[in-house]
Coordinates of C-alpha atoms in Angstrom, one line a residue:
M203 CA -40.0 -37.6 78.6
T204 CA -42.7 -35.7 80.2
D205 CA -46.3 -36.1 79.4
R206 CA -48.9 -33.6 80.0
R207 CA -52.4 -33.0 78.9
T208 CA -52.5 -29.2 79.6
L209 CA -49.7 -27.2 78.5
P210 CA -48.4 -24.2 80.4
Q211 CA -48.4 -20.5 79.3
P212 CA -45.2 -19.4 77.8
P213 CA -42.5 -18.6 80.4
A214 CA -41.0 -15.2 81.1
R215 CA -39.2 -13.2 78.2
G216 CA -35.7 -14.7 77.8
N217 CA -36.7 -18.5 78.0
P218 CA -38.3 -19.1 74.6
T219 CA -40.5 -21.8 73.8
V220 CA -40.6 -24.0 70.7
L221 CA -43.0 -26.4 69.3
V222 CA -41.7 -29.3 66.9
I223 CA -44.2 -31.0 64.8
G224 CA -43.1 -34.3 63.6
G225 CA -41.0 -36.9 65.4
G226 CA -38.9 -38.3 62.4
A227 CA -35.2 -37.6 62.1
A228 CA -35.2 -33.9 61.7
G229 CA -37.7 -33.2 64.3
N230 CA -36.1 -35.6 66.8
A231 CA -32.5 -34.0 66.1
V232 CA -33.6 -30.4 66.5
T233 CA -35.4 -31.2 69.6
V234 CA -32.2 -32.5 71.1
L235 CA -30.0 -29.6 70.0
L236 CA -32.3 -27.2 71.2
R237 CA -32.9 -28.7 74.5
R238 CA -29.1 -29.0 74.9
A239 CA -29.2 -25.3 75.0
G240 CA -32.0 -25.1 77.6
I241 CA -34.8 -24.0 75.2
Q242 CA -38.2 -25.4 76.1
V243 CA -39.4 -27.8 73.4
D244 CA -42.8 -29.7 73.0
L245 CA -42.6 -32.3 70.2
I246 CA -45.8 -33.7 68.9
E247 CA -46.0 -36.9 66.6
T248 CA -49.1 -38.1 64.7
K249 CA -48.0 -41.8 65.0
P250 CA -48.8 -43.3 68.3
D251 CA -45.6 -45.7 68.0
W252 CA -43.5 -42.6 67.2
N253 CA -42.6 -44.4 63.9
A254 CA -40.4 -46.8 65.8
T255 CA -41.2 -49.8 63.7
T256 CA -41.6 -48.4 60.3
G257 CA -39.3 -48.8 57.4
S258 CA -36.7 -51.3 56.0
G259 CA -33.1 -49.9 55.7
I260 CA -31.4 -46.4 55.4
T261 CA -28.1 -45.3 53.8
L262 CA -26.4 -42.7 55.8
Q263 CA -23.3 -41.0 54.4
G264 CA -20.8 -39.2 56.1
N265 CA -22.5 -35.7 56.4
A266 CA -25.4 -37.4 58.0
L267 CA -23.0 -39.4 60.4
R268 CA -21.4 -36.0 61.3
V269 CA -24.8 -34.6 62.5
L270 CA -25.5 -37.8 64.4
R271 CA -22.2 -37.5 66.3
E272 CA -23.1 -34.1 67.3
L273 CA -26.2 -35.6 68.7
G274 CA -24.0 -37.8 70.9
V275 CA -25.4 -41.0 69.2
W276 CA -22.6 -41.9 67.0
E277 CA -21.4 -44.7 69.1
R278 CA -24.8 -46.6 69.0
V279 CA -25.1 -46.0 65.3
S280 CA -21.7 -47.3 64.4
T281 CA -22.3 -50.5 66.4
S282 CA -25.9 -50.9 65.1
G283 CA -24.9 -50.4 61.3
F284 CA -22.5 -51.7 58.7
P285 CA -19.8 -49.1 57.5
F286 CA -18.2 -49.2 54.0
G287 CA -16.2 -47.0 51.7
T288 CA -17.2 -48.0 48.1
L289 CA -20.1 -48.2 45.7
G290 CA -20.5 -50.9 43.1
I291 CA -21.9 -50.4 39.8
T292 CA -22.9 -53.8 38.3
A293 CA -24.5 -55.2 35.1
P294 CA -28.0 -56.8 35.6
D295 CA -26.4 -60.2 35.7
G296 CA -24.2 -59.3 38.7
T297 CA -20.9 -58.6 36.8
V298 CA -19.0 -55.6 38.7
L299 CA -18.6 -52.9 35.9
H300 CA -17.0 -50.2 38.1
V301 CA -16.2 -49.7 41.8
A302 CA -15.9 -46.0 43.3
E303 CA -14.5 -44.9 46.4
D304 CA -17.0 -43.0 48.3
I305 CA -16.2 -39.6 49.2
R306 CA -15.8 -39.0 53.1
T307 CA -18.5 -36.3 53.2
G308 CA -18.2 -36.3 57.0
G309 CA -14.6 -36.0 57.2
D310 CA -11.6 -38.5 57.5
D311 CA -12.5 -39.6 61.0
L312 CA -16.0 -41.1 59.9
P313 CA -16.9 -43.8 57.5
A314 CA -17.9 -42.7 54.0
T315 CA -21.2 -44.6 54.3
L316 CA -23.1 -46.7 56.7
G317 CA -26.1 -48.8 56.2
M318 CA -28.6 -49.6 59.1
Q319 CA -32.1 -50.6 59.5
R320 CA -34.3 -47.5 59.7
P321 CA -36.3 -48.7 62.7
Q322 CA -33.2 -48.9 64.7
L323 CA -32.1 -45.3 63.9
Q324 CA -35.5 -44.3 64.9
Q325 CA -35.1 -45.9 68.2
I326 CA -31.9 -44.4 69.0
L327 CA -33.0 -40.9 68.2
I328 CA -36.0 -41.6 70.3
D329 CA -33.8 -42.7 73.3
V330 CA -31.9 -39.6 73.2
V331 CA -35.1 -37.3 73.0
R332 CA -36.7 -38.9 75.9
P333 CA -34.2 -37.8 78.7
S334 CA -33.7 -34.6 77.0
G335 CA -36.4 -32.8 79.1
A336 CA -38.6 -32.2 76.0
T337 CA -42.2 -32.8 76.5
V338 CA -43.4 -35.5 73.9
R339 CA -47.0 -36.2 72.9
L340 CA -47.7 -39.2 70.6
G341 CA -51.0 -39.3 68.5
T342 CA -51.3 -35.8 68.3
T343 CA -51.5 -33.1 65.8
A344 CA -51.7 -29.3 65.4
E345 CA -55.3 -28.6 64.4
T346 CA -54.8 -24.6 64.1
L347 CA -52.0 -22.3 64.1
E348 CA -52.6 -18.5 64.6
Q349 CA -49.7 -16.2 64.4
D350 CA -49.1 -12.6 65.6
A351 CA -45.9 -10.5 66.0
D352 CA -44.9 -12.3 69.2
G353 CA -45.7 -15.9 68.7
V354 CA -47.9 -18.6 67.5
S355 CA -51.1 -19.9 69.4
V356 CA -51.7 -23.7 68.7
R357 CA -54.7 -25.7 69.2
F358 CA -54.2 -29.5 69.4
S359 CA -56.2 -32.6 68.4
D360 CA -56.8 -33.4 72.0
G361 CA -58.3 -29.9 72.6
T362 CA -55.4 -28.4 74.6
Q363 CA -53.7 -25.3 73.5
A364 CA -50.6 -23.4 74.1
R365 CA -48.5 -20.4 72.9
Y366 CA -45.0 -20.7 71.3
D367 CA -42.4 -18.2 70.3
L368 CA -41.6 -20.5 67.3
V369 CA -42.9 -23.6 65.5
I370 CA -40.7 -26.0 63.7
A371 CA -42.6 -28.1 61.1
A372 CA -40.9 -31.4 60.7
D373 CA -44.1 -33.1 59.6
G374 CA -42.8 -34.7 56.2
L375 CA -43.5 -34.6 52.6
N376 CA -47.2 -34.2 52.9
S377 CA -46.7 -31.5 55.8
A378 CA -50.1 -30.0 56.8
T379 CA -48.2 -27.3 58.3
R380 CA -46.8 -26.1 55.0
A381 CA -50.1 -25.8 53.7
A382 CA -51.6 -24.0 56.5
I383 CA -49.0 -21.2 56.7
G384 CA -49.8 -20.5 52.8
I385 CA -46.8 -22.2 51.1
T386 CA -48.2 -23.5 47.9
E387 CA -45.3 -25.9 46.7
K388 CA -46.5 -29.5 46.9
P389 CA -44.5 -32.7 46.0
E390 CA -44.6 -33.9 42.5
P391 CA -44.2 -37.5 41.2
T392 CA -40.9 -38.0 39.3
G393 CA -42.4 -41.0 37.3
M394 CA -40.3 -43.4 39.5
A395 CA -41.3 -45.7 42.3
I396 CA -39.5 -48.0 44.6
W397 CA -39.8 -51.4 46.1
R398 CA -37.9 -52.0 49.5
I399 CA -37.4 -54.9 52.0
A400 CA -35.1 -56.0 54.7
T401 CA -33.6 -59.4 54.3
P402 CA -30.7 -61.4 55.7
R403 CA -27.5 -60.4 54.3
P404 CA -25.7 -62.6 52.1
E405 CA -22.1 -63.5 53.0
G406 CA -19.8 -61.5 50.7
V407 CA -22.0 -58.3 50.5
E408 CA -19.9 -55.7 51.8
R409 CA -21.1 -52.6 50.2
T410 CA -23.9 -50.9 48.1
D411 CA -24.0 -52.4 44.6
L412 CA -26.4 -50.8 42.1
A413 CA -27.6 -52.3 38.7
Y414 CA -28.8 -50.3 36.1
G415 CA -31.2 -51.5 33.5
G416 CA -32.7 -55.1 33.6
P417 CA -36.3 -55.8 34.5
A418 CA -36.2 -52.4 36.5
Y419 CA -34.4 -49.1 36.2
I420 CA -32.1 -49.5 39.1
A421 CA -31.8 -52.6 41.4
G422 CA -29.6 -52.2 44.6
Y423 CA -28.9 -53.3 48.1
T424 CA -27.1 -52.0 51.1
P425 CA -25.7 -53.9 54.1
T426 CA -27.3 -52.7 57.2
S427 CA -25.8 -54.9 60.0
E428 CA -23.4 -58.1 60.3
H429 CA -26.7 -60.0 59.5
T430 CA -29.3 -57.8 57.6
L431 CA -29.5 -56.1 54.2
Y432 CA -31.8 -53.5 52.8
A433 CA -32.9 -54.4 49.1
F434 CA -34.6 -52.1 46.7
V435 CA -35.7 -52.1 43.1
V436 CA -36.9 -48.8 41.1
E437 CA -39.4 -49.1 38.2
R438 CA -41.7 -46.8 36.6
C439 CA -44.6 -45.9 38.9
R440 CA -48.0 -47.6 38.7
D441 CA -51.2 -46.7 40.0
R442 CA -51.0 -47.6 43.6
A443 CA -54.8 -48.7 43.5
S444 CA -53.8 -51.4 40.9
I445 CA -51.4 -53.3 43.2
D446 CA -53.1 -55.6 45.8
P447 CA -50.9 -55.1 49.1
A448 CA -51.2 -58.8 49.5
A449 CA -49.4 -59.2 46.2
H450 CA -46.5 -56.7 47.1
A451 CA -43.9 -59.7 47.7
D452 CA -44.9 -61.3 44.6
E453 CA -44.4 -58.1 42.6
M454 CA -41.1 -57.4 44.1
R455 CA -39.8 -60.8 43.5
R456 CA -41.0 -61.0 40.0
V457 CA -38.8 -57.8 39.3
A458 CA -36.0 -58.9 41.2
Q459 CA -35.7 -62.4 39.8
G460 CA -34.1 -60.9 36.7
Y461 CA -30.9 -59.8 38.5
G462 CA -27.9 -62.1 39.0
G463 CA -25.0 -61.9 41.5
F464 CA -26.2 -61.9 45.2
W465 CA -30.0 -61.2 43.9
P466 CA -30.9 -65.0 43.9
Q467 CA -30.0 -65.1 47.6
I468 CA -32.1 -62.0 48.3
T469 CA -34.9 -62.8 46.2
K470 CA -35.8 -66.0 48.0
H471 CA -36.5 -64.0 51.3
I472 CA -38.9 -61.6 49.5
A473 CA -41.9 -63.5 50.7
D474 CA -44.1 -61.7 53.3
P475 CA -46.0 -58.9 51.6
R476 CA -46.2 -57.0 55.1
K477 CA -42.3 -56.4 54.9
V478 CA -42.4 -55.1 51.3
N479 CA -42.7 -51.2 51.0
Y480 CA -43.9 -49.5 47.7
T481 CA -43.6 -45.8 47.3
W482 CA -43.6 -43.4 44.6
C483 CA -40.5 -41.1 44.2
D484 CA -41.3 -37.4 44.6
R485 CA -39.5 -34.2 44.4
L486 CA -40.0 -31.0 46.4
L487 CA -38.1 -27.8 46.6
V488 CA -39.7 -24.8 48.4
E489 CA -38.0 -21.7 46.9
G490 CA -37.9 -18.1 48.4
S491 CA -37.9 -18.9 52.2
W492 CA -38.8 -21.9 54.3
H493 CA -40.8 -19.9 56.9
R494 CA -43.7 -17.8 57.2
G495 CA -43.8 -15.4 60.3
R496 CA -42.6 -17.7 63.3
V497 CA -43.4 -21.0 61.7
V498 CA -40.2 -22.7 59.8
L499 CA -40.0 -25.8 57.7
I500 CA -37.2 -28.4 57.9
G501 CA -36.5 -31.7 56.3
D502 CA -39.0 -33.3 53.8
A503 CA -41.5 -30.7 54.5
A504 CA -39.2 -28.2 52.7
H505 CA -37.4 -30.4 50.3
C506 CA -37.4 -34.1 49.1
C507 CA -36.0 -36.1 46.2
P508 CA -35.6 -39.7 44.9
P509 CA -33.3 -41.7 46.7
T510 CA -31.0 -42.1 44.0
I511 CA -27.9 -40.8 45.7
A512 CA -29.2 -41.6 49.2
Q513 CA -29.0 -38.0 50.5
G514 CA -32.6 -37.4 52.0
A515 CA -32.2 -38.2 55.6
A516 CA -28.7 -36.3 55.6
M517 CA -30.2 -33.1 54.2
S518 CA -33.0 -33.3 56.9
L519 CA -30.3 -33.8 59.7
E520 CA -28.2 -30.9 58.5
D521 CA -31.3 -28.9 58.5
A522 CA -31.7 -29.5 62.0
L523 CA -28.3 -28.7 62.9
V524 CA -28.1 -25.4 61.0
L525 CA -31.5 -24.3 62.3
A526 CA -30.6 -25.1 65.9
E527 CA -27.2 -23.5 65.5
L528 CA -28.7 -20.4 64.4
L529 CA -31.5 -20.4 67.2
T530 CA -28.9 -20.7 69.9
S531 CA -26.5 -18.2 68.4
G532 CA -27.8 -15.1 70.6
R533 CA -29.4 -13.6 67.7
D534 CA -33.0 -12.3 67.8
W535 CA -35.6 -14.9 66.4
D536 CA -36.8 -12.7 63.7
D537 CA -37.3 -12.7 59.8
E538 CA -33.6 -12.0 59.1
L539 CA -32.4 -15.0 61.0
L540 CA -35.1 -17.5 59.7
Q541 CA -34.0 -16.3 56.2
S542 CA -30.4 -16.9 56.8
Y543 CA -31.3 -20.6 57.6
Y544 CA -32.8 -20.9 54.1
D545 CA -29.7 -18.9 52.6
R546 CA -27.4 -21.3 54.0
R547 CA -29.4 -24.4 53.2
I548 CA -30.7 -23.9 49.5
H549 CA -27.7 -24.1 47.3
R550 CA -26.6 -27.3 49.0
V551 CA -30.2 -28.7 49.0
R552 CA -30.9 -27.7 45.4
T553 CA -27.6 -29.5 44.4
V554 CA -28.8 -32.6 46.1
V555 CA -32.4 -32.6 44.6
E556 CA -31.6 -31.8 41.1
A557 CA -28.8 -34.4 40.9
S558 CA -31.1 -37.1 42.4
V559 CA -34.0 -36.1 40.0
R560 CA -31.6 -35.9 37.1
I561 CA -30.2 -39.7 37.8
G562 CA -33.9 -40.9 37.7
Q563 CA -34.8 -38.9 34.7
W564 CA -31.8 -40.5 32.9
Q565 CA -33.3 -43.9 33.6
L566 CA -36.7 -42.8 32.4
D567 CA -35.3 -41.5 29.3
G568 CA -33.1 -44.5 28.6
V569 CA -30.0 -42.4 28.4
R570 CA -27.3 -45.0 27.9
D571 CA -24.3 -43.0 28.2
A572 CA -25.3 -41.0 31.3
D573 CA -22.3 -40.3 33.7
V574 CA -24.0 -41.4 37.0
P575 CA -20.6 -41.9 38.8
G576 CA -19.5 -38.7 37.7
L577 CA -22.6 -36.8 38.9
I578 CA -22.6 -38.5 42.2
G579 CA -19.0 -37.7 42.6
R580 CA -19.5 -34.2 41.9
T581 CA -22.3 -34.0 44.3
M582 CA -20.5 -35.5 46.9
S583 CA -17.7 -33.0 46.5
V584 CA -20.0 -30.4 47.5
L585 CA -21.3 -32.0 50.5
K586 CA -17.7 -32.4 51.9
E587 CA -17.8 -28.9 52.9
K588 CA -19.6 -28.5 56.2
P589 CA -23.4 -27.1 55.9

């Protein structure tokens, strides 16, 4: 990783420059893929720790693993996580009602699903960005972006300035870049919220199990390694101000105590409020295009959905792969190319967003005969095709 305070002027024509705003999964992935093609990339991230310690667990399905393999990190991911191939549906008391075979959306040579600790995934991606030759500046934001026909002039929070051929906004759900370029869509609450925590893995937990009903709408867990687990409960969203952060563990434990099976072994570890995360579930889908001029959105800046089918990270990683493929195809970086990126992504992303929101709405509406496994299966069948 290179660190510099004053960025150079753009290089000669034919050697384009890119600014990536946001060092999450999408930003890190597109940085690596563009650097591999020899494109100069500067990556800025607002968090000084590069989000290396944030989050509990993450569920990665085959289409996400396919991108991680393309990034060259599959071996590390596979040894860090916990692969499995089925999804269990249980009653609140832990009785298994249905076990479905997960569709291998990444192909037969990859696991259908893999759970892992989110900070470990972020560290793996950081470790591949560092030696890529990208310039990385942490604790830095883009204060202004001024576009013309040939590029984007950017002024940063540390007072430096630079000019780029393209800016990629990977700055997440509440993207300041999205608003700055005049895209008016904003995330909307779905009415649900999720409690999350990482705990030790009880012996015998070998897959994701989801319980619908009971004290919450959904209670589930995913093994994230031989020794760890990611547990979550989904309920109707509350006013965040009404929940004292010091009581987060008490609140999550109170809801989780209503579930049987492996839950009693999980619940006893819900003790430290600092390890519990409470988040509203939002939806967002920017329509029409994901760019304005030479600034383009990827990942949660363009779309997000509730984690009801665990495809958020996969969609972001696929964005990075498709955009990098187009930018390194030899075509001009013009409006037509950036629109083709949107055109390739929108049907697939819309399918995921709509299915994820629908499953959540079924819970909110108390639909007892909802075909959750069927909708998940139909959505995964779409995702088996390459992006």
